[in-house]
Amino acid sequence: MKNNIILIGFMGVGKGTLSRALAKKTGMIALDTDDMIESMENEKIKTIFKKHGEKYFRNRENQVALWASKNVNNAIISTGGGFPIYAEDIQKMGKVFYLKTSFDGILKKMLHAPNSKKKLKKRPLFKNPESAKKLFNSRLETYEKKADYVIEVENKTTDEIAEIILKEMAKK
Ligand code: S3P
């Protein structure tokens, strides 16, 4: 079994922030599936969606999942919000932690962040709260199903969530 920490959850839940905090705490390397795809394509996610379409992006996600499950160990991998929906066998990549929150929790974070405009602009599937909420609801079941651990993150600090994950990782 791979020793990676895999972070899944909806857009804006804080996977990247948590991943970097975990990296700092542990000295592990933090990888991000969106970053890897941007490097592979030498283009931003937004442009990849626009130029090649969502299906192309999802194929890249699958490629990253396969590569990571074969080649990556001892890392923290934060994933795009759709990654666990489209990529097969993400449990082969490592221990999967689902950062669970309500849609209101997501909205609060996305709309009230100081860099809110930038956060929304780079996410082609977060066009408006209504469509994002539909997407959110359609994914809940799969997130739960693909997770080894579900962490309710609302009202928890990044540090608290990191400690929960590290405790779980230390158990095995
Ligand atoms: C997506 C989430 C994004 C990014 C892409 C598609 C999704 O990642 O992968 O815009 O389908 O939910 P974040 O969850 O980091 O925003």
Short mmCIF file of C-alpha atoms and ligand atoms in Angstrom, two decimals:
data_model
loop_
_atom_site.label_atom_id
_atom_site.label_comp_id
_atom_site.label_asym_id
_atom_site.label_seq_id
_atom_site.Cartn_x
_atom_site.Cartn_y
_atom_site.Cartn_z
CA MET A 1 0.00 0.00 0.00
CA LYS A 2 1.30 3.43 -0.93
CA ASN A 3 2.20 5.75 1.89
CA ASN A 4 0.80 8.88 0.25
CA ILE A 5 -1.76 11.20 1.77
CA ILE A 6 -4.43 11.89 -0.87
CA LEU A 7 -6.69 14.90 -0.29
CA ILE A 8 -10.05 14.99 -2.04
CA GLY A 9 -13.05 17.30 -1.82
CA PHE A 10 -14.95 20.00 -3.63
CA MET A 11 -13.41 23.12 -5.16
CA GLY A 12 -12.45 25.69 -2.59
CA VAL A 13 -12.56 23.40 0.46
CA GLY A 14 -8.89 24.10 1.18
CA LYS A 15 -7.04 21.04 -0.15
CA GLY A 16 -4.05 23.09 -1.32
CA THR A 17 -3.73 25.05 1.90
CA LEU A 18 -3.92 21.87 3.95
CA SER A 19 -1.44 20.09 1.71
CA ARG A 20 1.13 22.84 2.15
CA ALA A 21 0.57 22.89 5.92
CA LEU A 22 1.07 19.11 6.06
CA ALA A 23 4.23 19.38 3.98
CA LYS A 24 5.63 22.00 6.31
CA LYS A 25 4.82 19.91 9.38
CA THR A 26 6.17 16.62 8.09
CA GLY A 27 8.86 17.46 5.55
CA MET A 28 6.96 15.36 3.00
CA ILE A 29 6.75 16.61 -0.58
CA ALA A 30 3.42 18.18 -1.60
CA LEU A 31 2.13 17.52 -5.11
CA ASP A 32 -1.05 18.83 -6.72
CA THR A 33 -2.80 17.12 -9.63
CA ASP A 34 -3.86 20.43 -11.23
CA ASP A 35 -0.28 21.71 -11.03
CA MET A 36 1.00 18.52 -12.64
CA ILE A 37 -1.50 18.83 -15.48
CA GLU A 38 -0.62 22.50 -16.00
CA SER A 39 3.04 21.52 -16.26
CA MET A 40 2.30 18.67 -18.65
CA GLU A 41 0.35 20.99 -20.91
CA ASN A 42 2.31 24.17 -20.23
CA GLU A 43 -1.06 25.85 -19.87
CA LYS A 44 -3.41 26.96 -17.13
CA ILE A 45 -6.41 24.76 -16.26
CA LYS A 46 -8.76 27.44 -17.51
CA THR A 47 -7.05 27.45 -20.92
CA ILE A 48 -6.94 23.64 -21.09
CA PHE A 49 -10.72 23.55 -20.55
CA LYS A 50 -11.27 26.24 -23.12
CA LYS A 51 -8.96 24.87 -25.81
CA HIS A 52 -9.39 21.12 -25.41
CA GLY A 53 -12.56 20.65 -23.36
CA GLU A 54 -13.32 18.90 -20.10
CA LYS A 55 -12.92 15.36 -21.43
CA TYR A 56 -9.33 16.03 -22.40
CA PHE A 57 -8.63 17.38 -18.91
CA ARG A 58 -10.24 14.29 -17.31
CA ASN A 59 -8.00 12.05 -19.41
CA ARG A 60 -5.00 13.92 -18.09
CA GLU A 61 -6.30 13.40 -14.54
CA ASN A 62 -6.50 9.67 -15.21
CA GLN A 63 -2.96 9.70 -16.53
CA VAL A 64 -1.75 11.46 -13.38
CA ALA A 65 -3.63 8.96 -11.16
CA LEU A 66 -2.01 6.04 -12.91
CA TRP A 67 1.43 7.59 -12.81
CA ALA A 68 1.15 8.51 -9.13
CA SER A 69 -0.06 5.08 -8.11
CA LYS A 70 2.98 3.55 -9.82
CA ASN A 71 5.68 6.08 -9.03
CA VAL A 72 4.94 8.27 -6.02
CA ASN A 73 5.48 7.41 -2.38
CA ASN A 74 5.72 9.39 0.85
CA ALA A 75 4.02 12.44 -0.61
CA ILE A 76 0.95 14.52 -0.01
CA ILE A 77 -1.20 14.77 -3.12
CA SER A 78 -3.96 17.37 -3.32
CA THR A 79 -6.40 16.74 -6.13
CA GLY A 80 -8.80 18.72 -8.30
CA GLY A 81 -12.43 18.60 -7.17
CA GLY A 82 -13.43 16.26 -10.00
CA PHE A 83 -10.40 13.99 -9.72
CA PRO A 84 -12.00 11.26 -7.58
CA ILE A 85 -15.11 11.33 -9.76
CA TYR A 86 -13.28 10.62 -13.01
CA ALA A 87 -9.98 8.98 -12.10
CA GLU A 88 -10.22 5.28 -11.43
CA ASP A 89 -8.74 3.51 -8.47
CA ILE A 90 -7.54 6.52 -6.53
CA GLN A 91 -7.20 4.32 -3.46
CA LYS A 92 -4.20 2.75 -5.17
CA MET A 93 -2.50 6.14 -4.86
CA GLY A 94 -2.52 6.12 -1.06
CA LYS A 95 -4.79 6.85 1.91
CA VAL A 96 -7.66 8.98 0.72
CA PHE A 97 -8.92 11.76 3.00
CA TYR A 98 -12.16 13.46 2.03
CA LEU A 99 -12.44 17.02 3.30
CA LYS A 100 -16.15 17.31 3.84
CA THR A 101 -18.06 20.53 4.24
CA SER A 102 -21.46 22.02 3.40
CA PHE A 103 -21.96 23.98 0.21
CA ASP A 104 -22.48 27.08 2.35
CA GLY A 105 -19.08 26.47 3.87
CA ILE A 106 -17.56 26.39 0.37
CA LEU A 107 -19.37 29.57 -0.68
CA LYS A 108 -18.26 31.40 2.41
CA LYS A 109 -14.64 30.50 1.69
CA MET A 110 -14.83 31.22 -2.03
CA LEU A 111 -16.78 34.45 -1.95
CA HIS A 112 -15.28 36.02 1.15
CA ALA A 113 -11.63 35.22 0.51
CA PRO A 114 -9.51 38.32 -0.10
CA ASN A 115 -8.54 36.89 -3.51
CA SER A 116 -12.06 35.69 -4.28
CA LYS A 117 -12.12 36.96 -7.88
CA LYS A 118 -8.94 35.11 -8.74
CA LYS A 119 -10.20 31.93 -7.07
CA LEU A 120 -13.39 31.99 -9.14
CA LYS A 121 -11.70 32.97 -12.38
CA LYS A 122 -9.32 30.05 -12.45
CA ARG A 123 -12.11 27.50 -11.91
CA PRO A 124 -14.16 27.00 -15.09
CA LEU A 125 -16.71 24.77 -13.32
CA PHE A 126 -17.47 27.31 -10.60
CA LYS A 127 -19.36 29.62 -12.92
CA ASN A 128 -22.03 30.63 -10.44
CA PRO A 129 -23.30 29.43 -7.05
CA GLU A 130 -26.35 27.66 -8.53
CA SER A 131 -24.49 25.47 -10.99
CA ALA A 132 -21.71 24.86 -8.48
CA LYS A 133 -24.25 23.71 -5.90
CA LYS A 134 -25.72 21.20 -8.36
CA LEU A 135 -22.25 19.88 -9.10
CA PHE A 136 -21.51 19.73 -5.36
CA ASN A 137 -24.65 17.69 -4.66
CA SER A 138 -24.01 15.33 -7.55
CA ARG A 139 -20.56 14.47 -6.20
CA LEU A 140 -21.18 13.91 -2.51
CA GLU A 141 -21.87 10.21 -2.74
CA THR A 142 -18.78 9.45 -4.79
CA TYR A 143 -16.53 11.46 -2.49
CA GLU A 144 -17.76 9.38 0.46
CA LYS A 145 -17.39 6.15 -1.46
CA LYS A 146 -13.84 6.79 -2.59
CA ALA A 147 -12.61 7.99 0.82
CA ASP A 148 -10.75 5.93 3.39
CA TYR A 149 -11.41 8.69 5.94
CA VAL A 150 -14.01 11.43 6.00
CA ILE A 151 -13.10 14.59 7.88
CA GLU A 152 -15.71 17.22 8.64
CA VAL A 153 -13.66 20.33 8.09
CA GLU A 154 -16.18 23.06 8.79
CA ASN A 155 -15.21 25.02 11.88
CA LYS A 156 -11.83 23.31 12.10
CA THR A 157 -8.53 25.08 11.61
CA THR A 158 -5.99 23.84 9.06
CA ASP A 159 -3.80 22.80 11.93
CA GLU A 160 -6.54 20.73 13.55
CA ILE A 161 -7.31 18.95 10.28
CA ALA A 162 -3.61 18.27 9.70
CA GLU A 163 -3.32 16.69 13.15
CA ILE A 164 -6.31 14.40 12.49
CA ILE A 165 -4.69 13.21 9.27
CA LEU A 166 -1.31 12.64 10.85
CA LYS A 167 -2.88 10.67 13.68
CA GLU A 168 -4.68 8.44 11.18
CA MET A 169 -1.50 7.97 9.17
CA ALA A 170 0.40 6.95 12.31
CA LYS A 171 -2.16 4.24 13.15
CA LYS A 172 -1.32 1.64 10.54
C1 S3P B 1 -12.44 20.96 -10.90
C2 S3P B 1 -11.74 21.44 -9.82
C3 S3P B 1 -10.50 22.22 -9.96
C4 S3P B 1 -9.79 21.88 -11.27
C5 S3P B 1 -10.73 22.03 -12.42
C6 S3P B 1 -11.98 21.14 -12.30
C7 S3P B 1 -13.69 20.19 -10.67
O1 S3P B 1 -9.62 21.98 -8.86
O2 S3P B 1 -9.30 20.56 -11.23
O3 S3P B 1 -11.09 23.37 -12.49
O4 S3P B 1 -14.15 19.47 -11.56
O5 S3P B 1 -14.22 20.26 -9.53
P1 S3P B 1 -9.87 22.57 -7.35
O6 S3P B 1 -10.73 21.58 -6.64
O7 S3P B 1 -8.51 22.66 -6.79
O8 S3P B 1 -10.52 23.89 -7.52
#
